[in-house]
Amino acid sequence: MHNKDIIKISDTFLEKLTFNFSFISKNYSVDYKNLDKSNARNVLKKLVKASSVDYEVLLEQKNIEYIPKKEMREDMMSIPPEFKRTGRYDKCSTNYVVIKGSDLRIIGKINPISKIFYILAIDVNFELYDHGNHKGAHRS
């Protein structure tokens, strides 16, 4: 991982995150056929928890991991073209950011200036990136 790909918490994440669902993939959204009511509740619980604590706490608890772009299966995710066309993609960190749950992954990109976490996918099948021998190995 290159140094420019690492977000320095002390420089950017002094406030809590705001979540944006505007650009979530139709294939991996809250309406996705594999996202049952229990998983939908887990998504909301994770986001409420993430928005109510400092970003540094989430990192310390290992509830967030960074996935380099080359390891993410973007073609499966089908990110809406508006996300890139409006310049939001370019303003976000290079890596994807994943909020981990025991039975799902909330995948997105963070704009380090505005502190907006753009939710791009909710992966309940653990198929959008390689998890190795277990789900969600922490990557620093």
Short mmCIF file of N, CA, C and O in Angstrom, two decimals:
data_model
loop_
_atom_site.label_atom_id
_atom_site.label_comp_id
_atom_site.label_asym_id
_atom_site.label_seq_id
_atom_site.Cartn_x
_atom_site.Cartn_y
_atom_site.Cartn_z
N MET A 1 0.85 -1.18 0.00
CA MET A 1 0.00 0.00 0.00
C MET A 1 0.89 1.24 0.00
O MET A 1 1.85 1.32 0.74
N HIS A 2 0.58 2.18 -0.84
CA HIS A 2 1.36 3.41 -0.92
C HIS A 2 0.99 4.35 0.22
O HIS A 2 -0.13 4.33 0.72
N ASN A 3 1.93 5.19 0.62
CA ASN A 3 1.68 6.14 1.71
C ASN A 3 0.53 7.07 1.41
O ASN A 3 -0.21 7.46 2.29
N LYS A 4 0.35 7.46 0.13
CA LYS A 4 -0.74 8.38 -0.20
C LYS A 4 -2.11 7.73 -0.05
O LYS A 4 -3.11 8.40 0.05
N ASP A 5 -2.15 6.38 -0.01
CA ASP A 5 -3.42 5.67 0.14
C ASP A 5 -3.87 5.59 1.59
O ASP A 5 -5.00 5.23 1.86
N ILE A 6 -3.00 5.88 2.51
CA ILE A 6 -3.33 5.78 3.92
C ILE A 6 -3.89 7.13 4.39
O ILE A 6 -3.30 8.18 4.16
N ILE A 7 -5.05 7.08 5.01
CA ILE A 7 -5.66 8.30 5.54
C ILE A 7 -5.14 8.52 6.94
O ILE A 7 -5.19 7.62 7.77
N LYS A 8 -4.62 9.68 7.20
CA LYS A 8 -4.13 10.00 8.53
C LYS A 8 -5.30 10.48 9.39
O LYS A 8 -5.89 11.52 9.12
N ILE A 9 -5.62 9.71 10.38
CA ILE A 9 -6.76 10.02 11.22
C ILE A 9 -6.60 11.37 11.89
O ILE A 9 -7.54 12.16 11.94
N SER A 10 -5.43 11.64 12.37
CA SER A 10 -5.22 12.89 13.10
C SER A 10 -5.44 14.10 12.20
O SER A 10 -5.78 15.17 12.67
N ASP A 11 -5.26 13.93 10.88
CA ASP A 11 -5.44 15.04 9.96
C ASP A 11 -6.88 15.22 9.49
O ASP A 11 -7.29 16.31 9.15
N THR A 12 -7.66 14.14 9.46
CA THR A 12 -8.94 14.23 8.79
C THR A 12 -10.16 13.83 9.61
O THR A 12 -11.24 14.33 9.38
N PHE A 13 -10.02 12.92 10.55
CA PHE A 13 -11.20 12.38 11.19
C PHE A 13 -11.33 12.82 12.65
O PHE A 13 -11.28 12.03 13.56
N LEU A 14 -11.50 14.09 12.83
CA LEU A 14 -11.67 14.62 14.17
C LEU A 14 -13.14 14.71 14.54
O LEU A 14 -13.48 14.99 15.67
N GLU A 15 -14.00 14.47 13.57
CA GLU A 15 -15.44 14.52 13.79
C GLU A 15 -16.04 13.18 13.42
O GLU A 15 -15.38 12.32 12.85
N LYS A 16 -17.30 13.03 13.68
CA LYS A 16 -18.01 11.79 13.35
C LYS A 16 -18.39 11.78 11.88
O LYS A 16 -18.45 12.81 11.22
N LEU A 17 -18.65 10.59 11.38
CA LEU A 17 -18.99 10.43 9.97
C LEU A 17 -20.47 10.70 9.71
O LEU A 17 -21.31 10.50 10.58
N THR A 18 -20.77 11.12 8.49
CA THR A 18 -22.13 11.24 7.99
C THR A 18 -22.26 10.21 6.88
O THR A 18 -21.34 10.04 6.07
N PHE A 19 -23.40 9.53 6.80
CA PHE A 19 -23.58 8.47 5.82
C PHE A 19 -24.52 8.92 4.71
O PHE A 19 -25.53 9.57 4.96
N ASN A 20 -24.17 8.55 3.47
CA ASN A 20 -24.95 8.91 2.30
C ASN A 20 -25.27 7.64 1.52
O ASN A 20 -24.38 6.91 1.10
N PHE A 21 -26.56 7.38 1.32
CA PHE A 21 -27.03 6.20 0.59
C PHE A 21 -27.36 6.51 -0.87
O PHE A 21 -27.85 5.66 -1.58
N SER A 22 -27.12 7.71 -1.33
CA SER A 22 -27.56 8.15 -2.66
C SER A 22 -26.96 7.35 -3.81
O SER A 22 -27.55 7.27 -4.88
N PHE A 23 -25.79 6.75 -3.60
CA PHE A 23 -25.10 6.09 -4.70
C PHE A 23 -24.91 4.59 -4.46
O PHE A 23 -24.02 3.98 -5.03
N ILE A 24 -25.79 4.01 -3.65
CA ILE A 24 -25.66 2.58 -3.36
C ILE A 24 -26.01 1.77 -4.60
O ILE A 24 -26.91 2.12 -5.36
N SER A 25 -25.26 0.70 -4.81
CA SER A 25 -25.47 -0.18 -5.95
C SER A 25 -26.84 -0.85 -5.85
O SER A 25 -27.26 -1.27 -4.78
N LYS A 26 -27.52 -0.96 -6.97
CA LYS A 26 -28.81 -1.65 -6.98
C LYS A 26 -28.64 -3.13 -6.67
O LYS A 26 -29.54 -3.76 -6.14
N ASN A 27 -27.47 -3.68 -7.00
CA ASN A 27 -27.22 -5.10 -6.75
C ASN A 27 -26.91 -5.41 -5.29
O ASN A 27 -27.03 -6.55 -4.86
N TYR A 28 -26.50 -4.39 -4.53
CA TYR A 28 -26.08 -4.61 -3.14
C TYR A 28 -26.69 -3.54 -2.23
O TYR A 28 -26.02 -2.95 -1.41
N SER A 29 -27.96 -3.30 -2.39
CA SER A 29 -28.62 -2.26 -1.61
C SER A 29 -29.46 -2.87 -0.49
O SER A 29 -29.51 -4.09 -0.33
N VAL A 30 -30.14 -2.02 0.24
CA VAL A 30 -31.02 -2.52 1.30
C VAL A 30 -32.23 -3.23 0.73
O VAL A 30 -32.92 -3.94 1.45
N ASP A 31 -32.48 -3.08 -0.56
CA ASP A 31 -33.58 -3.81 -1.22
C ASP A 31 -33.13 -5.12 -1.83
O ASP A 31 -33.92 -5.85 -2.39
N TYR A 32 -31.84 -5.40 -1.74
CA TYR A 32 -31.28 -6.60 -2.36
C TYR A 32 -31.98 -7.84 -1.81
O TYR A 32 -32.26 -7.94 -0.62
N LYS A 33 -32.26 -8.80 -2.69
CA LYS A 33 -33.04 -9.98 -2.31
C LYS A 33 -32.44 -10.79 -1.17
O LYS A 33 -33.15 -11.46 -0.44
N ASN A 34 -31.13 -10.73 -0.98
CA ASN A 34 -30.50 -11.49 0.10
C ASN A 34 -30.40 -10.74 1.41
O ASN A 34 -29.91 -11.26 2.39
N LEU A 35 -30.86 -9.50 1.43
CA LEU A 35 -30.78 -8.71 2.65
C LEU A 35 -32.13 -8.81 3.37
O LEU A 35 -33.06 -8.09 3.07
N ASP A 36 -32.23 -9.74 4.30
CA ASP A 36 -33.49 -9.92 5.01
C ASP A 36 -33.64 -8.87 6.11
O ASP A 36 -32.77 -8.04 6.32
N LYS A 37 -34.77 -8.90 6.80
CA LYS A 37 -35.05 -7.89 7.82
C LYS A 37 -34.00 -7.88 8.93
O LYS A 37 -33.63 -6.83 9.44
N SER A 38 -33.53 -9.04 9.31
CA SER A 38 -32.51 -9.12 10.36
C SER A 38 -31.23 -8.42 9.91
O SER A 38 -30.63 -7.66 10.67
N ASN A 39 -30.80 -8.68 8.67
CA ASN A 39 -29.61 -8.03 8.16
C ASN A 39 -29.82 -6.53 8.00
O ASN A 39 -28.90 -5.74 8.24
N ALA A 40 -31.00 -6.12 7.58
CA ALA A 40 -31.29 -4.68 7.45
C ALA A 40 -31.17 -4.00 8.80
O ALA A 40 -30.61 -2.91 8.91
N ARG A 41 -31.67 -4.64 9.84
CA ARG A 41 -31.53 -4.09 11.20
C ARG A 41 -30.06 -4.01 11.60
O ARG A 41 -29.63 -3.04 12.21
N ASN A 42 -29.29 -5.03 11.24
CA ASN A 42 -27.85 -5.02 11.57
C ASN A 42 -27.14 -3.88 10.86
O ASN A 42 -26.24 -3.26 11.43
N VAL A 43 -27.52 -3.61 9.61
CA VAL A 43 -26.93 -2.48 8.88
C VAL A 43 -27.20 -1.19 9.63
O VAL A 43 -26.29 -0.40 9.89
N LEU A 44 -28.45 -0.97 9.99
CA LEU A 44 -28.81 0.26 10.69
C LEU A 44 -28.10 0.37 12.04
O LEU A 44 -27.61 1.44 12.40
N LYS A 45 -28.02 -0.73 12.78
CA LYS A 45 -27.32 -0.71 14.07
C LYS A 45 -25.85 -0.35 13.89
O LYS A 45 -25.30 0.44 14.65
N LYS A 46 -25.22 -0.94 12.87
CA LYS A 46 -23.80 -0.65 12.62
C LYS A 46 -23.61 0.82 12.29
O LYS A 46 -22.67 1.46 12.76
N LEU A 47 -24.49 1.37 11.46
CA LEU A 47 -24.34 2.77 11.06
C LEU A 47 -24.62 3.71 12.22
O LEU A 47 -23.93 4.72 12.38
N VAL A 48 -25.60 3.39 13.04
CA VAL A 48 -25.88 4.23 14.21
C VAL A 48 -24.67 4.21 15.13
O VAL A 48 -24.23 5.25 15.62
N LYS A 49 -24.12 3.02 15.36
CA LYS A 49 -22.93 2.92 16.22
C LYS A 49 -21.77 3.70 15.62
O LYS A 49 -21.07 4.45 16.31
N ALA A 50 -21.56 3.54 14.32
CA ALA A 50 -20.44 4.23 13.66
C ALA A 50 -20.61 5.73 13.68
O ALA A 50 -19.64 6.48 13.79
N SER A 51 -21.84 6.21 13.61
CA SER A 51 -22.06 7.66 13.59
C SER A 51 -22.02 8.27 14.99
O SER A 51 -21.89 9.47 15.13
N SER A 52 -22.11 7.43 16.02
CA SER A 52 -22.17 7.97 17.37
C SER A 52 -20.84 7.92 18.11
O SER A 52 -20.72 8.44 19.20
N VAL A 53 -19.84 7.27 17.51
CA VAL A 53 -18.52 7.23 18.14
C VAL A 53 -17.50 7.86 17.20
O VAL A 53 -17.72 7.96 16.00
N ASP A 54 -16.39 8.24 17.75
CA ASP A 54 -15.33 8.80 16.92
C ASP A 54 -14.77 7.73 16.00
O ASP A 54 -14.72 6.55 16.35
N TYR A 55 -14.34 8.16 14.85
CA TYR A 55 -13.76 7.26 13.85
C TYR A 55 -12.59 6.47 14.43
O TYR A 55 -12.44 5.28 14.16
N GLU A 56 -11.80 7.10 15.26
CA GLU A 56 -10.64 6.43 15.87
C GLU A 56 -11.07 5.24 16.72
O GLU A 56 -10.39 4.23 16.78
N VAL A 57 -12.20 5.35 17.39
CA VAL A 57 -12.71 4.25 18.21
C VAL A 57 -13.07 3.06 17.32
O VAL A 57 -12.78 1.91 17.64
N LEU A 58 -13.69 3.32 16.17
CA LEU A 58 -14.03 2.24 15.25
C LEU A 58 -12.77 1.51 14.78
O LEU A 58 -12.76 0.29 14.68
N LEU A 59 -11.73 2.26 14.52
CA LEU A 59 -10.47 1.64 14.11
C LEU A 59 -9.87 0.81 15.23
O LEU A 59 -9.40 -0.31 15.01
N GLU A 60 -9.89 1.35 16.43
CA GLU A 60 -9.34 0.63 17.57
C GLU A 60 -10.09 -0.68 17.81
O GLU A 60 -9.51 -1.69 18.19
N GLN A 61 -11.39 -0.66 17.60
CA GLN A 61 -12.20 -1.85 17.81
C GLN A 61 -12.14 -2.80 16.62
O GLN A 61 -12.78 -3.84 16.61
N LYS A 62 -11.39 -2.41 15.59
CA LYS A 62 -11.24 -3.20 14.36
C LYS A 62 -12.58 -3.45 13.68
O LYS A 62 -12.82 -4.51 13.11
N ASN A 63 -13.46 -2.46 13.74
CA ASN A 63 -14.75 -2.54 13.05
C ASN A 63 -14.69 -1.96 11.65
O ASN A 63 -15.68 -1.97 10.93
N ILE A 64 -13.52 -1.43 11.27
CA ILE A 64 -13.35 -0.84 9.95
C ILE A 64 -12.08 -1.41 9.35
O ILE A 64 -11.09 -1.63 10.05
N GLU A 65 -12.12 -1.67 8.06
CA GLU A 65 -10.90 -2.07 7.36
C GLU A 65 -10.83 -1.34 6.03
O GLU A 65 -11.84 -0.89 5.50
N TYR A 66 -9.62 -1.20 5.51
CA TYR A 66 -9.40 -0.57 4.22
C TYR A 66 -9.10 -1.66 3.20
O TYR A 66 -8.31 -2.56 3.46
N ILE A 67 -9.75 -1.56 2.03
CA ILE A 67 -9.52 -2.50 0.95
C ILE A 67 -9.02 -1.71 -0.25
O ILE A 67 -9.72 -0.82 -0.75
N PRO A 68 -7.82 -2.03 -0.74
CA PRO A 68 -7.32 -1.32 -1.92
C PRO A 68 -8.24 -1.54 -3.13
O PRO A 68 -8.85 -2.61 -3.27
N LYS A 69 -8.32 -0.54 -3.97
CA LYS A 69 -9.20 -0.59 -5.16
C LYS A 69 -8.95 -1.85 -5.99
O LYS A 69 -9.89 -2.48 -6.46
N LYS A 70 -7.69 -2.24 -6.13
CA LYS A 70 -7.37 -3.39 -6.97
C LYS A 70 -7.90 -4.71 -6.39
O LYS A 70 -8.05 -5.69 -7.10
N GLU A 71 -8.22 -4.73 -5.09
CA GLU A 71 -8.76 -5.94 -4.47
C GLU A 71 -10.28 -5.98 -4.44
O GLU A 71 -10.87 -7.01 -4.11
N MET A 72 -10.92 -4.88 -4.77
CA MET A 72 -12.39 -4.80 -4.75
C MET A 72 -12.93 -5.21 -6.11
O MET A 72 -12.40 -4.81 -7.14
N ARG A 73 -13.97 -5.99 -6.12
CA ARG A 73 -14.60 -6.43 -7.37
C ARG A 73 -15.64 -5.39 -7.80
O ARG A 73 -16.84 -5.58 -7.66
N GLU A 74 -15.12 -4.27 -8.32
CA GLU A 74 -15.97 -3.14 -8.70
C GLU A 74 -16.98 -3.52 -9.77
O GLU A 74 -18.09 -3.00 -9.79
N ASP A 75 -16.60 -4.42 -10.69
CA ASP A 75 -17.51 -4.80 -11.76
C ASP A 75 -18.77 -5.48 -11.21
O ASP A 75 -19.87 -5.29 -11.73
N MET A 76 -18.64 -6.22 -10.13
CA MET A 76 -19.80 -6.85 -9.50
C MET A 76 -20.64 -5.83 -8.74
O MET A 76 -21.85 -5.95 -8.65
N MET A 77 -19.97 -4.82 -8.21
CA MET A 77 -20.66 -3.84 -7.37
C MET A 77 -21.59 -2.95 -8.19
O MET A 77 -22.61 -2.51 -7.71
N SER A 78 -21.23 -2.65 -9.43
CA SER A 78 -22.02 -1.78 -10.29
C SER A 78 -22.30 -0.42 -9.64
O SER A 78 -23.45 -0.05 -9.40
N ILE A 79 -21.24 0.31 -9.37
CA ILE A 79 -21.38 1.65 -8.78
C ILE A 79 -22.10 2.54 -9.78
O ILE A 79 -21.74 2.58 -10.95
N PRO A 80 -23.13 3.24 -9.35
CA PRO A 80 -23.84 4.13 -10.27
C PRO A 80 -22.89 5.15 -10.91
O PRO A 80 -22.04 5.72 -10.23
N PRO A 81 -23.00 5.36 -12.23
CA PRO A 81 -22.08 6.26 -12.93
C PRO A 81 -22.12 7.70 -12.40
O PRO A 81 -21.14 8.43 -12.52
N GLU A 82 -23.21 8.10 -11.80
CA GLU A 82 -23.33 9.45 -11.26
C GLU A 82 -22.31 9.72 -10.16
O GLU A 82 -21.88 10.85 -9.96
N PHE A 83 -21.92 8.68 -9.45
CA PHE A 83 -20.95 8.85 -8.36
C PHE A 83 -19.60 9.34 -8.91
O PHE A 83 -18.98 10.21 -8.33
N LYS A 84 -19.20 8.79 -10.04
CA LYS A 84 -17.95 9.23 -10.66
C LYS A 84 -18.15 10.51 -11.46
O LYS A 84 -17.33 11.42 -11.40
N ARG A 85 -19.26 10.57 -12.20
CA ARG A 85 -19.51 11.72 -13.07
C ARG A 85 -19.61 13.03 -12.30
O ARG A 85 -19.21 14.08 -12.77
N THR A 86 -20.12 13.00 -11.09
CA THR A 86 -20.29 14.21 -10.28
C THR A 86 -19.02 14.60 -9.52
O THR A 86 -19.02 15.59 -8.80
N GLY A 87 -17.96 13.81 -9.66
CA GLY A 87 -16.70 14.13 -9.02
C GLY A 87 -16.55 13.62 -7.60
O GLY A 87 -15.50 13.80 -6.98
N ARG A 88 -17.57 12.98 -7.08
CA ARG A 88 -17.49 12.49 -5.70
C ARG A 88 -16.43 11.39 -5.55
O ARG A 88 -15.72 11.35 -4.56
N TYR A 89 -16.36 10.50 -6.52
CA TYR A 89 -15.39 9.41 -6.47
C TYR A 89 -13.96 9.95 -6.34
O TYR A 89 -13.17 9.47 -5.54
N ASP A 90 -13.64 10.97 -7.13
CA ASP A 90 -12.30 11.55 -7.13
C ASP A 90 -11.96 12.28 -5.83
O ASP A 90 -10.79 12.43 -5.49
N LYS A 91 -12.97 12.74 -5.10
CA LYS A 91 -12.74 13.46 -3.85
C LYS A 91 -12.60 12.52 -2.66
O LYS A 91 -12.27 12.95 -1.56
N CYS A 92 -12.83 11.24 -2.88
CA CYS A 92 -12.78 10.26 -1.80
C CYS A 92 -11.39 9.64 -1.69
O CYS A 92 -10.58 9.73 -2.60
N SER A 93 -11.17 8.97 -0.55
CA SER A 93 -9.93 8.24 -0.35
C SER A 93 -9.77 7.18 -1.44
O SER A 93 -10.75 6.71 -2.00
N THR A 94 -8.54 6.82 -1.72
CA THR A 94 -8.25 5.85 -2.77
C THR A 94 -8.83 4.48 -2.44
O THR A 94 -9.40 3.82 -3.29
N ASN A 95 -8.65 4.05 -1.21
CA ASN A 95 -9.12 2.73 -0.79
C ASN A 95 -10.62 2.74 -0.49
O ASN A 95 -11.19 3.76 -0.15
N TYR A 96 -11.19 1.56 -0.60
CA TYR A 96 -12.55 1.37 -0.11
C TYR A 96 -12.49 1.21 1.40
O TYR A 96 -11.51 0.70 1.94
N VAL A 97 -13.54 1.62 2.07
CA VAL A 97 -13.63 1.49 3.51
C VAL A 97 -14.78 0.54 3.81
O VAL A 97 -15.86 0.67 3.23
N VAL A 98 -14.53 -0.42 4.68
CA VAL A 98 -15.52 -1.44 4.99
C VAL A 98 -15.84 -1.40 6.47
O VAL A 98 -14.93 -1.49 7.31
N ILE A 99 -17.12 -1.25 6.80
CA ILE A 99 -17.58 -1.39 8.18
C ILE A 99 -18.02 -2.84 8.32
O ILE A 99 -18.89 -3.32 7.58
N LYS A 100 -17.38 -3.54 9.24
CA LYS A 100 -17.59 -4.98 9.36
C LYS A 100 -18.70 -5.30 10.36
O LYS A 100 -18.79 -4.73 11.42
N GLY A 101 -19.52 -6.26 9.96
CA GLY A 101 -20.51 -6.87 10.83
C GLY A 101 -20.30 -8.37 10.76
O GLY A 101 -19.65 -8.86 9.85
N SER A 102 -20.85 -9.10 11.70
CA SER A 102 -20.62 -10.54 11.71
C SER A 102 -21.22 -11.23 10.49
O SER A 102 -20.72 -12.25 10.03
N ASP A 103 -22.30 -10.66 9.93
CA ASP A 103 -22.95 -11.31 8.80
C ASP A 103 -23.10 -10.39 7.59
O ASP A 103 -23.89 -10.66 6.70
N LEU A 104 -22.32 -9.31 7.55
CA LEU A 104 -22.38 -8.41 6.40
C LEU A 104 -21.20 -7.47 6.41
O LEU A 104 -20.49 -7.35 7.40
N ARG A 105 -21.00 -6.82 5.28
CA ARG A 105 -19.99 -5.77 5.13
C ARG A 105 -20.65 -4.57 4.47
O ARG A 105 -21.32 -4.71 3.45
N ILE A 106 -20.48 -3.39 5.06
CA ILE A 106 -20.98 -2.14 4.49
C ILE A 106 -19.77 -1.50 3.81
O ILE A 106 -18.80 -1.15 4.48
N ILE A 107 -19.83 -1.40 2.49
CA ILE A 107 -18.68 -0.97 1.70
C ILE A 107 -18.93 0.41 1.12
O ILE A 107 -20.01 0.69 0.60
N GLY A 108 -17.92 1.26 1.22
CA GLY A 108 -18.07 2.60 0.66
C GLY A 108 -16.76 3.32 0.49
O GLY A 108 -15.68 2.73 0.59
N LYS A 109 -16.87 4.60 0.24
CA LYS A 109 -15.73 5.50 0.09
C LYS A 109 -15.96 6.68 1.01
O LYS A 109 -17.10 7.11 1.21
N ILE A 110 -14.87 7.22 1.56
CA ILE A 110 -14.97 8.36 2.47
C ILE A 110 -14.33 9.58 1.84
O ILE A 110 -13.21 9.52 1.32
N ASN A 111 -15.07 10.69 1.89
CA ASN A 111 -14.49 11.99 1.54
C ASN A 111 -13.87 12.53 2.83
O ASN A 111 -14.59 12.85 3.77
N PRO A 112 -12.54 12.63 2.89
CA PRO A 112 -11.89 13.02 4.15
C PRO A 112 -12.11 14.48 4.52
O PRO A 112 -11.92 14.84 5.68
N ILE A 113 -12.51 15.31 3.58
CA ILE A 113 -12.75 16.72 3.89
C ILE A 113 -14.13 16.91 4.51
O ILE A 113 -14.28 17.51 5.57
N SER A 114 -15.17 16.37 3.85
CA SER A 114 -16.53 16.57 4.33
C SER A 114 -16.95 15.52 5.36
O SER A 114 -18.01 15.63 5.96
N LYS A 115 -16.14 14.47 5.54
CA LYS A 115 -16.43 13.37 6.48
C LYS A 115 -17.69 12.59 6.07
O LYS A 115 -18.40 12.06 6.90
N ILE A 116 -17.96 12.55 4.76
CA ILE A 116 -19.11 11.79 4.26
C ILE A 116 -18.64 10.39 3.86
O ILE A 116 -17.68 10.23 3.13
N PHE A 117 -19.34 9.39 4.38
CA PHE A 117 -19.11 8.01 4.01
C PHE A 117 -20.20 7.65 3.00
O PHE A 117 -21.37 7.56 3.35
N TYR A 118 -19.80 7.50 1.74
CA TYR A 118 -20.75 7.13 0.69
C TYR A 118 -20.90 5.61 0.70
O TYR A 118 -19.96 4.88 0.39
N ILE A 119 -22.07 5.13 1.07
CA ILE A 119 -22.33 3.70 1.11
C ILE A 119 -22.61 3.25 -0.32
O ILE A 119 -23.55 3.71 -0.96
N LEU A 120 -21.76 2.35 -0.81
CA LEU A 120 -21.87 1.89 -2.19
C LEU A 120 -22.42 0.47 -2.28
O LEU A 120 -22.96 0.08 -3.31
N ALA A 121 -22.28 -0.31 -1.22
CA ALA A 121 -22.76 -1.69 -1.26
C ALA A 121 -22.91 -2.24 0.15
O ALA A 121 -22.18 -1.86 1.06
N ILE A 122 -23.86 -3.14 0.29
CA ILE A 122 -24.02 -3.92 1.51
C ILE A 122 -23.88 -5.38 1.08
O ILE A 122 -24.74 -5.92 0.39
N ASP A 123 -22.78 -5.98 1.45
CA ASP A 123 -22.41 -7.31 0.97
C ASP A 123 -22.70 -8.34 2.05
O ASP A 123 -21.99 -8.43 3.04
N VAL A 124 -23.76 -9.12 1.84
CA VAL A 124 -24.12 -10.16 2.81
C VAL A 124 -23.57 -11.53 2.41
O VAL A 124 -23.63 -12.47 3.18
N ASN A 125 -23.03 -11.62 1.19
CA ASN A 125 -22.48 -12.90 0.72
C ASN A 125 -20.96 -12.92 0.74
O ASN A 125 -20.36 -13.90 0.30
N PHE A 126 -20.34 -11.84 1.21
CA PHE A 126 -18.89 -11.75 1.31
C PHE A 126 -18.22 -12.08 -0.02
O PHE A 126 -17.28 -12.87 -0.08
N GLU A 127 -18.71 -11.45 -1.10
CA GLU A 127 -18.22 -11.77 -2.43
C GLU A 127 -17.55 -10.60 -3.15
O GLU A 127 -17.01 -10.77 -4.24
N LEU A 128 -17.56 -9.42 -2.56
CA LEU A 128 -17.03 -8.26 -3.27
C LEU A 128 -15.52 -8.07 -3.12
O LEU A 128 -14.93 -7.26 -3.82
N TYR A 129 -14.91 -8.79 -2.20
CA TYR A 129 -13.45 -8.81 -2.10
C TYR A 129 -13.05 -10.10 -1.40
O TYR A 129 -13.86 -10.75 -0.75
N ASP A 130 -11.80 -10.49 -1.56
CA ASP A 130 -11.30 -11.73 -1.00
C ASP A 130 -11.11 -11.59 0.51
O ASP A 130 -10.41 -10.70 0.97
N HIS A 131 -11.73 -12.46 1.25
CA HIS A 131 -11.64 -12.45 2.71
C HIS A 131 -10.62 -13.45 3.23
O HIS A 131 -10.51 -13.64 4.43
N GLY A 132 -9.92 -14.11 2.35
CA GLY A 132 -8.94 -15.11 2.79
C GLY A 132 -9.65 -16.31 3.39
O GLY A 132 -10.73 -16.69 2.97
N ASN A 133 -9.04 -16.89 4.41
CA ASN A 133 -9.59 -18.07 5.04
C ASN A 133 -10.71 -17.77 6.03
O ASN A 133 -11.34 -18.66 6.56
N HIS A 134 -10.90 -16.49 6.33
CA HIS A 134 -11.95 -16.12 7.25
C HIS A 134 -12.52 -14.77 6.82
O HIS A 134 -11.94 -14.07 6.00
N LYS A 135 -13.66 -14.43 7.34
CA LYS A 135 -14.35 -13.21 6.94
C LYS A 135 -13.68 -11.98 7.56
O LYS A 135 -13.60 -11.87 8.76
N GLY A 136 -13.22 -11.09 6.70
CA GLY A 136 -12.79 -9.77 7.15
C GLY A 136 -11.49 -9.71 7.90
O GLY A 136 -11.44 -9.13 8.97
N ALA A 137 -10.44 -10.28 7.38
CA ALA A 137 -9.14 -10.10 8.03
C ALA A 137 -8.81 -8.62 8.10
O ALA A 137 -8.97 -7.91 7.14
N HIS A 138 -8.39 -8.16 9.27
CA HIS A 138 -8.09 -6.73 9.45
C HIS A 138 -6.85 -6.38 8.63
O HIS A 138 -5.86 -7.07 8.67
N ARG A 139 -6.96 -5.30 7.88
CA ARG A 139 -5.84 -4.84 7.05
C ARG A 139 -5.46 -3.46 7.49
O ARG A 139 -6.26 -2.57 7.47
N SER A 140 -4.24 -3.28 7.91
CA SER A 140 -3.77 -1.98 8.37
C SER A 140 -3.00 -1.27 7.29
O SER A 140 -2.40 -1.87 6.47
#
